[in-house]
PDB file of N, CA and C in Angstrom:
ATOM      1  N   UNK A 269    -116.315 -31.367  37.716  1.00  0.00           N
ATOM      2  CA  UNK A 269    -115.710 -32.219  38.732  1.00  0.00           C
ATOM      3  C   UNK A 269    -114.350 -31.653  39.114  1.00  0.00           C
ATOM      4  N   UNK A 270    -114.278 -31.577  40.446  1.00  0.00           N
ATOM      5  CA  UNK A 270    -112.937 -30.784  40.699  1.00  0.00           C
ATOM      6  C   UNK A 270    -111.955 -32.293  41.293  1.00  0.00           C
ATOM      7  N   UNK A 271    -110.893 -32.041  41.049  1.00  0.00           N
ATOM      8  CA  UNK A 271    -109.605 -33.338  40.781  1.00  0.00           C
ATOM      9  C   UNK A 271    -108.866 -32.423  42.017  1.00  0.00           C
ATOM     10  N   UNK A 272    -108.429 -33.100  42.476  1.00  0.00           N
ATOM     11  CA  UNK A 272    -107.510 -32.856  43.987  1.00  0.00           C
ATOM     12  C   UNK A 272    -106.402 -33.942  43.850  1.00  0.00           C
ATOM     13  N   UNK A 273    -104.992 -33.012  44.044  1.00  0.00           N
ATOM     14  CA  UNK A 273    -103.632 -34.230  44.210  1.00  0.00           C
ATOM     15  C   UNK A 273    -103.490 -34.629  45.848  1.00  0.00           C
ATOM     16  N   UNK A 274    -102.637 -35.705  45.806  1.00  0.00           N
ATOM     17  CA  UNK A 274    -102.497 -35.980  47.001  1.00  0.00           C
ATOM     18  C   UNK A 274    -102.260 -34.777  47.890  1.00  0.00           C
ATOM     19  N   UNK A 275    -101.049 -34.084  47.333  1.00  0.00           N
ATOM     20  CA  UNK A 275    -100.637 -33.145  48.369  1.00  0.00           C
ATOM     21  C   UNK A 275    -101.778 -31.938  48.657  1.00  0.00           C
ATOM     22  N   UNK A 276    -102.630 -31.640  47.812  1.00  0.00           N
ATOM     23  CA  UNK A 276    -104.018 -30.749  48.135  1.00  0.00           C
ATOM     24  C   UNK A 276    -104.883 -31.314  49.260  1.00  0.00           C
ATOM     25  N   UNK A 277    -104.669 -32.852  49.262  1.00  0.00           N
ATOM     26  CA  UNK A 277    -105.477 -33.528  50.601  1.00  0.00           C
ATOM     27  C   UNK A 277    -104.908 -33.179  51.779  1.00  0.00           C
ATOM     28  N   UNK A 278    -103.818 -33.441  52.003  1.00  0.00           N
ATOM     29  CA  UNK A 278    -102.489 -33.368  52.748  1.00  0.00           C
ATOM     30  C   UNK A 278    -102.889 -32.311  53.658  1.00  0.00           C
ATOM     31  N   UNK A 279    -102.649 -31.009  52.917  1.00  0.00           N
ATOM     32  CA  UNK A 279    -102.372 -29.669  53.318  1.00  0.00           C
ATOM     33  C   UNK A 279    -103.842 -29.389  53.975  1.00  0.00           C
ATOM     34  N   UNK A 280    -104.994 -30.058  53.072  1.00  0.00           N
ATOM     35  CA  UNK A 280    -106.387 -29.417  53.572  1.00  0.00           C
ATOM     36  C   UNK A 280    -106.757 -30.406  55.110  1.00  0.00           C
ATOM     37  N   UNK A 281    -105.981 -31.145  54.638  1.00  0.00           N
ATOM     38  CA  UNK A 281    -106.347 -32.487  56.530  1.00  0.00           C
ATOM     39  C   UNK A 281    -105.526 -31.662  57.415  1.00  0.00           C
ATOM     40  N   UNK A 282    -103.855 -31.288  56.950  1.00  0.00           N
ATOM     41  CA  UNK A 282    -103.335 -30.936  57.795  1.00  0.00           C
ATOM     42  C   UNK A 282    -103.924 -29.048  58.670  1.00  0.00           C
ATOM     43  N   UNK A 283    -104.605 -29.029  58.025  1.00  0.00           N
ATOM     44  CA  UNK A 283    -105.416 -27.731  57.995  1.00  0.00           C
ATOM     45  C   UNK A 283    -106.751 -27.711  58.592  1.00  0.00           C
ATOM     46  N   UNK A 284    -107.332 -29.250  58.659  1.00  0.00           N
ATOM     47  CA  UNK A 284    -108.266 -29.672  59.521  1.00  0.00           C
ATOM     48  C   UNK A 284    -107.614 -29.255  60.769  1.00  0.00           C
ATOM     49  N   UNK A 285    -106.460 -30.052  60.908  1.00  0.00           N
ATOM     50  CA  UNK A 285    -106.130 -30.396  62.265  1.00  0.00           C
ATOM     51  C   UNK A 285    -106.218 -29.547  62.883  1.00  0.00           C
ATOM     52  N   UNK A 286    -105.376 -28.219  62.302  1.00  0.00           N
ATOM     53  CA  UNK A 286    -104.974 -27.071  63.223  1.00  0.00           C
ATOM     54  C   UNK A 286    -106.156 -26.548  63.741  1.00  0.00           C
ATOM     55  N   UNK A 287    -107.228 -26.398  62.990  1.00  0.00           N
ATOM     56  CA  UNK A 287    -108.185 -25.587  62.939  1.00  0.00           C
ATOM     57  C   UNK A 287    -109.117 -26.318  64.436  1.00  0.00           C
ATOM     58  N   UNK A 288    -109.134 -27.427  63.729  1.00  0.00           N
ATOM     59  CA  UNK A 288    -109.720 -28.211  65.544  1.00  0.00           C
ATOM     60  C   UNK A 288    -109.219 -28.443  66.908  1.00  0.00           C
ATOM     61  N   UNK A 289    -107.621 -28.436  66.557  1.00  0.00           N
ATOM     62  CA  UNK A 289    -106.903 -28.145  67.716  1.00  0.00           C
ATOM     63  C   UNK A 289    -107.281 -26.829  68.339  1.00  0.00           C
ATOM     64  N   UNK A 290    -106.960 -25.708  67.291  1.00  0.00           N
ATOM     65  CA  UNK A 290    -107.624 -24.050  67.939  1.00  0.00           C
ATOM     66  C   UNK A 290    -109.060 -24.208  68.653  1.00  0.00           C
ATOM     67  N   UNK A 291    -109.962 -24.814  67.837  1.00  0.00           N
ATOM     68  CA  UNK A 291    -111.276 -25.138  68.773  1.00  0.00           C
ATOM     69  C   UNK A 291    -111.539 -25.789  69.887  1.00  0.00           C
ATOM     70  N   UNK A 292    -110.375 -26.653  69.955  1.00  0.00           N
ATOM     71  CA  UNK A 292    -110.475 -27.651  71.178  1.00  0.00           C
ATOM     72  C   UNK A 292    -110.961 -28.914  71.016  1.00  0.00           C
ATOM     73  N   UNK A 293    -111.698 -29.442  69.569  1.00  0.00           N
ATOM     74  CA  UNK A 293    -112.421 -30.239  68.961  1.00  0.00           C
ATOM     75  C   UNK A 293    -111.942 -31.640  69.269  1.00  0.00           C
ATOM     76  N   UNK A 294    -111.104 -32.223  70.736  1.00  0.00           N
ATOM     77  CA  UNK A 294    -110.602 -33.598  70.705  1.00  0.00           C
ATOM     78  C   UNK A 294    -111.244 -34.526  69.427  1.00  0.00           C
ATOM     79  N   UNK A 295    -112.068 -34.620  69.234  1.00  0.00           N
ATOM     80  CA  UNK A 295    -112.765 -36.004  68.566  1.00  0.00           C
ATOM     81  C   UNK A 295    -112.510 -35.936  67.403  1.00  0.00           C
ATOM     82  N   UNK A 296    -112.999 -34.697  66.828  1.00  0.00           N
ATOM     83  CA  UNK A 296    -112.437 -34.271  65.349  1.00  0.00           C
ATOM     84  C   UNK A 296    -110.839 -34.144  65.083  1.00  0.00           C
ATOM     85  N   UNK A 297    -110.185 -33.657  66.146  1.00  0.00           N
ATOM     86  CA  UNK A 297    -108.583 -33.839  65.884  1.00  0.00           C
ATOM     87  C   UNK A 297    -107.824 -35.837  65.776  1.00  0.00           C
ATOM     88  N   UNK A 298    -109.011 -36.152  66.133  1.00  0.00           N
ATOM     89  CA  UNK A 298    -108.121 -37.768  66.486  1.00  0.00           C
ATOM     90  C   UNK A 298    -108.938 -38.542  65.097  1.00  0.00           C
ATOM     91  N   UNK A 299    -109.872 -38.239  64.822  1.00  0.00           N
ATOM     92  CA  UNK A 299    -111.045 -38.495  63.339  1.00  0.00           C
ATOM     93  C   UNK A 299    -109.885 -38.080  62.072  1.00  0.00           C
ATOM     94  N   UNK A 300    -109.619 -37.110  62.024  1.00  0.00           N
ATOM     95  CA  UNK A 300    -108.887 -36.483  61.133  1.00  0.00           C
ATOM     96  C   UNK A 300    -107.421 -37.341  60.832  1.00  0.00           C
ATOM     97  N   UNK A 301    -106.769 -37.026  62.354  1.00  0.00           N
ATOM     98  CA  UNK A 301    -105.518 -38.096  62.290  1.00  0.00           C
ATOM     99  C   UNK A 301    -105.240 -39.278  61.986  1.00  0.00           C
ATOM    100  N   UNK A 302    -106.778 -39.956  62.457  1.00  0.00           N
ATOM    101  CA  UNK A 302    -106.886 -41.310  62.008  1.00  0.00           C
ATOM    102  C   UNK A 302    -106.316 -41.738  60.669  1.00  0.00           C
ATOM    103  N   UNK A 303    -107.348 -40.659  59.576  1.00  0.00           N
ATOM    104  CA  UNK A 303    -107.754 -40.896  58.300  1.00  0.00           C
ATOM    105  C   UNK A 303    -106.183 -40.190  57.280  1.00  0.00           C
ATOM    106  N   UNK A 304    -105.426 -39.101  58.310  1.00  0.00           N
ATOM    107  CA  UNK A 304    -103.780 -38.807  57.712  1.00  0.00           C
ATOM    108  C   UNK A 304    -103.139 -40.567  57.926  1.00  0.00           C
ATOM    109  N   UNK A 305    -103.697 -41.097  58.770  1.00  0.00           N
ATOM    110  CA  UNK A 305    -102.448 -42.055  59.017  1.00  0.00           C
ATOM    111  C   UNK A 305    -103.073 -43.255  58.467  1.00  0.00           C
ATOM    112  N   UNK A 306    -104.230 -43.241  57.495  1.00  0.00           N
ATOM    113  CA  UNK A 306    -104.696 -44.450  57.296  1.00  0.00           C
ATOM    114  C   UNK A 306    -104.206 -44.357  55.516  1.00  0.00           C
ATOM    115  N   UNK A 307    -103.945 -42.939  54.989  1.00  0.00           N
ATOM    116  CA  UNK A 307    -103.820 -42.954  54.145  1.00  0.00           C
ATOM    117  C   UNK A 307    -101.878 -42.450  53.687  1.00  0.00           C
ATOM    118  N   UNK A 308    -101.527 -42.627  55.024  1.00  0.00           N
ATOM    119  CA  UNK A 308     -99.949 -42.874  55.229  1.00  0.00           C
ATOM    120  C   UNK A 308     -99.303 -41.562  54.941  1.00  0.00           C
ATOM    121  N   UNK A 309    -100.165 -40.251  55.719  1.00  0.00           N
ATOM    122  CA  UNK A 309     -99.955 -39.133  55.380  1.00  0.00           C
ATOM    123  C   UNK A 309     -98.753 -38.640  56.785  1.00  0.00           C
ATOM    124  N   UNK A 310     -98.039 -37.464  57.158  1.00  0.00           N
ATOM    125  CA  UNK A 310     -97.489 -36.902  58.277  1.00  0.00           C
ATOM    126  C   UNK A 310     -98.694 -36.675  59.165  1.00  0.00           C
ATOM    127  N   UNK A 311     -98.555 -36.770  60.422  1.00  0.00           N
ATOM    128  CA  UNK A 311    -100.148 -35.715  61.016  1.00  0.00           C
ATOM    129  C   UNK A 311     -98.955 -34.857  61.751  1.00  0.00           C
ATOM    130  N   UNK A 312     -99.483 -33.852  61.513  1.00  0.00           N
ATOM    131  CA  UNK A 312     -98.643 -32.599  62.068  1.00  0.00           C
ATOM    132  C   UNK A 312     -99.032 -32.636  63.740  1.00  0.00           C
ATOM    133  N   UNK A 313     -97.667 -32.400  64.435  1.00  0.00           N
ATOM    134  CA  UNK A 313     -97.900 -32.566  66.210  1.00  0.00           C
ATOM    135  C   UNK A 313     -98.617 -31.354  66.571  1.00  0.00           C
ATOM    136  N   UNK A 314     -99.128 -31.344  67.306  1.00  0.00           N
ATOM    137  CA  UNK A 314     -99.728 -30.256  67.984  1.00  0.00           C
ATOM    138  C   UNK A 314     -98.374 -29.108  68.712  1.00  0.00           C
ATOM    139  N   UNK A 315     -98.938 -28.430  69.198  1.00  0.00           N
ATOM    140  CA  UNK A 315     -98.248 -27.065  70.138  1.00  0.00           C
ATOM    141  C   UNK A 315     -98.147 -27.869  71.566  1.00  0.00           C
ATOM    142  N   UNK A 316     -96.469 -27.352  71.817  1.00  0.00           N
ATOM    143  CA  UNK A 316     -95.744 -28.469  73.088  1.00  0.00           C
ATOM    144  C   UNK A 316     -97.034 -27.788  74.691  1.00  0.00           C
ATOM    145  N   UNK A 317     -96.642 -28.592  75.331  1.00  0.00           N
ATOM    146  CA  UNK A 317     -97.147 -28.257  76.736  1.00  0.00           C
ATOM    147  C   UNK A 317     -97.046 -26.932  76.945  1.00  0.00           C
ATOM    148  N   UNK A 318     -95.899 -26.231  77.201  1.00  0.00           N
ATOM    149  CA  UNK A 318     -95.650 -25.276  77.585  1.00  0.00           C
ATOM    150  C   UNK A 318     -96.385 -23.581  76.627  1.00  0.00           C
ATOM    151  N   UNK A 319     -96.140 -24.453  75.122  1.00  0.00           N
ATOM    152  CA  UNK A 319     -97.125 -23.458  74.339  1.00  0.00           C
ATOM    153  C   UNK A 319     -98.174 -22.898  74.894  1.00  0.00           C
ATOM    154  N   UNK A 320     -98.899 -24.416  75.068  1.00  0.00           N
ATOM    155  CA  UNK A 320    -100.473 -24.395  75.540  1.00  0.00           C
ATOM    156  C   UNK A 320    -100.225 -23.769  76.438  1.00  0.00           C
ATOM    157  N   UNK A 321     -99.865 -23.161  77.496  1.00  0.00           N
ATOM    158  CA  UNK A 321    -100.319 -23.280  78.590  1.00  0.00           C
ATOM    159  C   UNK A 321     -99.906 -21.290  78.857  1.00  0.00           C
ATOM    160  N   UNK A 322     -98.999 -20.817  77.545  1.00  0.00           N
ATOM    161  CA  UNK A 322     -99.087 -19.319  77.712  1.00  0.00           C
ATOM    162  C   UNK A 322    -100.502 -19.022  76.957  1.00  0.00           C
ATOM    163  N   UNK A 323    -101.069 -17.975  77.897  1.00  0.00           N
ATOM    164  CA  UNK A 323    -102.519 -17.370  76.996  1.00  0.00           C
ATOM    165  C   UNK A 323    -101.710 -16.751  75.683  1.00  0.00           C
ATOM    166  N   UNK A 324    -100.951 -16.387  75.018  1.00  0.00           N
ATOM    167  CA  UNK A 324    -100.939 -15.962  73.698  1.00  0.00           C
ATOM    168  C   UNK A 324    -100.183 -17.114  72.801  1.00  0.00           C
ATOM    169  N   UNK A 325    -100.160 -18.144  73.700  1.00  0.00           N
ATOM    170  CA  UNK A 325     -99.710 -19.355  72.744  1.00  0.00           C
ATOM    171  C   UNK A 325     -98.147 -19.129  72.212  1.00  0.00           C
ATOM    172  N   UNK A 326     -97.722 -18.258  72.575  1.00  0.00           N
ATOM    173  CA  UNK A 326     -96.219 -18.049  72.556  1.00  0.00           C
ATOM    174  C   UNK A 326     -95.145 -19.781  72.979  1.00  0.00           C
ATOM    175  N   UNK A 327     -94.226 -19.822  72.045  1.00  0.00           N
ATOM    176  CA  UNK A 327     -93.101 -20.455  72.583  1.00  0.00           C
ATOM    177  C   UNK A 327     -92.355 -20.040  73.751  1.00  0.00           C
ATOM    178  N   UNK A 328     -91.344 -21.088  74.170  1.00  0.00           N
ATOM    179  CA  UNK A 328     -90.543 -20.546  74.977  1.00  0.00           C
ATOM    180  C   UNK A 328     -89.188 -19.587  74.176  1.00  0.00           C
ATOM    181  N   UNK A 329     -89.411 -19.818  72.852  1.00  0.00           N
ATOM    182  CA  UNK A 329     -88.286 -19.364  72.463  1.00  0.00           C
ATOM    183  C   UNK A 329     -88.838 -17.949  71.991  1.00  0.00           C
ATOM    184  N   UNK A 330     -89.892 -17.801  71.443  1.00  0.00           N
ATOM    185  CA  UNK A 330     -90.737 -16.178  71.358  1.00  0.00           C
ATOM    186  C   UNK A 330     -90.734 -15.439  72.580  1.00  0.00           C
ATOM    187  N   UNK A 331     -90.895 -16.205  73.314  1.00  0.00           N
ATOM    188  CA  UNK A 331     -90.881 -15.477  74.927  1.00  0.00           C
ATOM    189  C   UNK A 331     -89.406 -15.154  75.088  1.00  0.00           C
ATOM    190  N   UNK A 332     -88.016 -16.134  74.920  1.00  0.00           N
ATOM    191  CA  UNK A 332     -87.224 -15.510  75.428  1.00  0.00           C
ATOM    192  C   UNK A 332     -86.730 -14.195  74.483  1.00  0.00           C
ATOM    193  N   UNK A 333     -86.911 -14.413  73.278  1.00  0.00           N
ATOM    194  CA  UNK A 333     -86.573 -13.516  71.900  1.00  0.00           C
ATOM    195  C   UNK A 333     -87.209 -12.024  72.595  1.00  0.00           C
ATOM    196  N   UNK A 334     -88.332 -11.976  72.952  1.00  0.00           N
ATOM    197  CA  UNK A 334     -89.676 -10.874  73.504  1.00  0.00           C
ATOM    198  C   UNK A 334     -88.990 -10.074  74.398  1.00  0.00           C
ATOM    199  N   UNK A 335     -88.650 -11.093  75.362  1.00  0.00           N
ATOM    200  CA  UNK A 335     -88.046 -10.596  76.545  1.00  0.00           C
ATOM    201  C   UNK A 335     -86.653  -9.529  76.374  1.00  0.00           C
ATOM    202  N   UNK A 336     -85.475 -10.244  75.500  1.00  0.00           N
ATOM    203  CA  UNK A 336     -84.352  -9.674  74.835  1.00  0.00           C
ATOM    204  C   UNK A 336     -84.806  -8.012  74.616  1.00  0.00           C
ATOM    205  N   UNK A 337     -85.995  -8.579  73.455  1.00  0.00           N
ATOM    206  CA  UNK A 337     -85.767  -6.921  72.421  1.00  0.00           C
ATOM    207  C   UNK A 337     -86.594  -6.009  73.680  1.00  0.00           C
ATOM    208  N   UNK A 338     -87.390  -6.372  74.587  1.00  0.00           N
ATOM    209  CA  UNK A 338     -87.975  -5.494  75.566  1.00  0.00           C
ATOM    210  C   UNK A 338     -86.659  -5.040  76.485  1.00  0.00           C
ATOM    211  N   UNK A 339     -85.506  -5.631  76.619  1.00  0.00           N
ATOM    212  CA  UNK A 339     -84.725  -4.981  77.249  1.00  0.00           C
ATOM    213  C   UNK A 339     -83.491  -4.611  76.059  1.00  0.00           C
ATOM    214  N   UNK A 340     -84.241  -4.014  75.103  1.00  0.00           N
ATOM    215  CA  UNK A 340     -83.322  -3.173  73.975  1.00  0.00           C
ATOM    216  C   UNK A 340     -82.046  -3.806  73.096  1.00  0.00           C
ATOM    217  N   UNK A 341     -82.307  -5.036  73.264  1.00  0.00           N
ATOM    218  CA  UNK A 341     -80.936  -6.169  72.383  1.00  0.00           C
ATOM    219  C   UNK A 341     -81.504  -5.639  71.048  1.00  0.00           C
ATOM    220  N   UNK A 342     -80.438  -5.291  69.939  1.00  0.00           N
ATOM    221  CA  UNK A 342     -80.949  -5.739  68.627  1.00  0.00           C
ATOM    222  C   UNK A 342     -81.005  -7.379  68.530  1.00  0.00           C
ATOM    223  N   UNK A 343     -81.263  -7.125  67.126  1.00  0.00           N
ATOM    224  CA  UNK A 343     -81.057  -8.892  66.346  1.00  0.00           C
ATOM    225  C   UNK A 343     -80.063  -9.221  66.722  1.00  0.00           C
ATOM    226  N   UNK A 344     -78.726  -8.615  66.250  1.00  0.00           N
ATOM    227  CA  UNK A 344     -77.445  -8.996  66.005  1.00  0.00           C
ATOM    228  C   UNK A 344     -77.205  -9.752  67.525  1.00  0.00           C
ATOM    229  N   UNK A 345     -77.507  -8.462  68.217  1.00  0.00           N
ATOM    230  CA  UNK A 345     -77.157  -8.855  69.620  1.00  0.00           C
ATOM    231  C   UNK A 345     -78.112 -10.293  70.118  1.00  0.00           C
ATOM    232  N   UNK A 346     -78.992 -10.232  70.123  1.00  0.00           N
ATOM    233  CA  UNK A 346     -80.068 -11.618  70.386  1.00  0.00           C
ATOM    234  C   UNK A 346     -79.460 -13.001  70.173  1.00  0.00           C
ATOM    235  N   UNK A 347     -79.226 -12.548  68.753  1.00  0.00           N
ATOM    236  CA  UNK A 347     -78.556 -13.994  68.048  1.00  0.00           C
ATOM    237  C   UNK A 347     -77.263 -13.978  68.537  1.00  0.00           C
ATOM    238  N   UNK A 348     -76.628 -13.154  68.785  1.00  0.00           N
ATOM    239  CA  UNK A 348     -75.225 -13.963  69.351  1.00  0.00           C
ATOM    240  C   UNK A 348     -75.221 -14.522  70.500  1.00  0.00           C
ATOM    241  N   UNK A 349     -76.371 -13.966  71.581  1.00  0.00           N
ATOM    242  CA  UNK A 349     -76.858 -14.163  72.883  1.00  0.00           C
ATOM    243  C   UNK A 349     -77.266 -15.739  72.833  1.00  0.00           C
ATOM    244  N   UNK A 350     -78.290 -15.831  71.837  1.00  0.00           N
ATOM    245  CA  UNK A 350     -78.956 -17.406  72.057  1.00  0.00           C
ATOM    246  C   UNK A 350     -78.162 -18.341  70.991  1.00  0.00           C
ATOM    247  N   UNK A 351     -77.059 -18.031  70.578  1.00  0.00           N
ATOM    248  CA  UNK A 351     -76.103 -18.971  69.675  1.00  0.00           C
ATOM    249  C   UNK A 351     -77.011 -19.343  68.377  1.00  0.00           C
ATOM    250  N   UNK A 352     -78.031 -18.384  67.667  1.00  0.00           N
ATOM    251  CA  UNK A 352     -78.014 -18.975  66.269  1.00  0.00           C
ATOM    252  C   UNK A 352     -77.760 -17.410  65.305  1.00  0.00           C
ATOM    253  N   UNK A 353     -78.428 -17.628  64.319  1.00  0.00           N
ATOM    254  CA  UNK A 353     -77.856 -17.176  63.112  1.00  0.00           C
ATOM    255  C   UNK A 353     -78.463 -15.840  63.349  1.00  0.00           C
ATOM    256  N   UNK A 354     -77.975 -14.999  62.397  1.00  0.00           N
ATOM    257  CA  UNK A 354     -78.370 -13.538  62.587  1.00  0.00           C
ATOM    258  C   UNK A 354     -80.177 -12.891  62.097  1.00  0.00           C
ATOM    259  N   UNK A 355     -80.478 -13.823  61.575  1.00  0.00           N
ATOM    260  CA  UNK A 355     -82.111 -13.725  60.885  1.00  0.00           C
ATOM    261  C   UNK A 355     -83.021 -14.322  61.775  1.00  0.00           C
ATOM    262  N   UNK A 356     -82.033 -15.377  62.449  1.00  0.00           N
ATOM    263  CA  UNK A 356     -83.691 -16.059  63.469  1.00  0.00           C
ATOM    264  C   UNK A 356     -84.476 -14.844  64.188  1.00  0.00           C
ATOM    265  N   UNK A 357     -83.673 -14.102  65.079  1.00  0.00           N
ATOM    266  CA  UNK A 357     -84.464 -13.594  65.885  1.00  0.00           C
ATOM    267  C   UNK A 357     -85.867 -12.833  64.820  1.00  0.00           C
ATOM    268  N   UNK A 358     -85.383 -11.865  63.888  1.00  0.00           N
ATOM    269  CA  UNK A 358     -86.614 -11.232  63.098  1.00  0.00           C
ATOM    270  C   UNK A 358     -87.477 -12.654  62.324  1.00  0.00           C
ATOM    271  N   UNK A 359     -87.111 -13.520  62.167  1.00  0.00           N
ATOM    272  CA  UNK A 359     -88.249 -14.837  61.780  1.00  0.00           C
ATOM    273  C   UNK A 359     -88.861 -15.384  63.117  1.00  0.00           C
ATOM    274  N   UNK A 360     -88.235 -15.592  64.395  1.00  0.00           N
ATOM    275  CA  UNK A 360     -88.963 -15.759  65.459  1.00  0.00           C
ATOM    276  C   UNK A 360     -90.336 -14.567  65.647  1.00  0.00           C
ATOM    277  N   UNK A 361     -89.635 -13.399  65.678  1.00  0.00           N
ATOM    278  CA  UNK A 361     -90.544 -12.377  65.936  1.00  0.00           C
ATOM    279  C   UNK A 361     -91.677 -12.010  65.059  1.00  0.00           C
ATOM    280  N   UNK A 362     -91.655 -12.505  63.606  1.00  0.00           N
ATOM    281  CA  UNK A 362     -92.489 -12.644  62.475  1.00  0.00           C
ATOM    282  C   UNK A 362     -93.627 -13.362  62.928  1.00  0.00           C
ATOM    283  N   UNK A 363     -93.446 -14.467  63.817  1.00  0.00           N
ATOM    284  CA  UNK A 363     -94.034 -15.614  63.587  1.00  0.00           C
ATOM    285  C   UNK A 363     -94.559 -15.935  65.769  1.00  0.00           C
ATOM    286  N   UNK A 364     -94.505 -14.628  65.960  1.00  0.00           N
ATOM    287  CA  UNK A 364     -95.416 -13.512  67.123  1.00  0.00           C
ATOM    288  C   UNK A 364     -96.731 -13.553  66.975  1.00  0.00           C
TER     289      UNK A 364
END
């Protein structure tokens, strides 16, 4: 008999979700959510409008990061450009 903690449910619903969102699965994404919120779990939000709506599913903030290093900014330079810290830009671009 295999024993599962809460947070193993958690992660595997929240892992539903994504997976049916990628498919397009409306019914199964709102089935799933139901049962996170019946059992008083987070349901993780989906990807904003604008996500959706680039074909590589890019942010607006991957896009502007993209755009930067295509016109030769380092990091250093990026991040002082968009006012955060000196690591975002290579964790934005990780996550490409």
């Amino acid at each position: 008999m295999c024993v599962t903690s809460p947070l193993d449910e958690e992660e595997a619903l929240a892992e539903a979700i994504r997976i049916a969102r990628g498919l397009g699965a409306g019914p199964l994404t709102k089935r799933v959510s139901a049962r996170m919120r019946e059992l008083r779990l987070r349901v993780p939000k989906g990807p904003r409008k604008t996500t959706r709506a680039n074909p590589a599913g890019l942010t607006t903030r991957q896009l502007e990061v993209l755009t930067l290093v295509a016109d030769g900014l380092t990091n250093a330079e990026i991040a002082e450009r968009l006012f955060v810290s000196s690591g975002s830009p290579s964790t934005t671009l990780r996550r490409c």
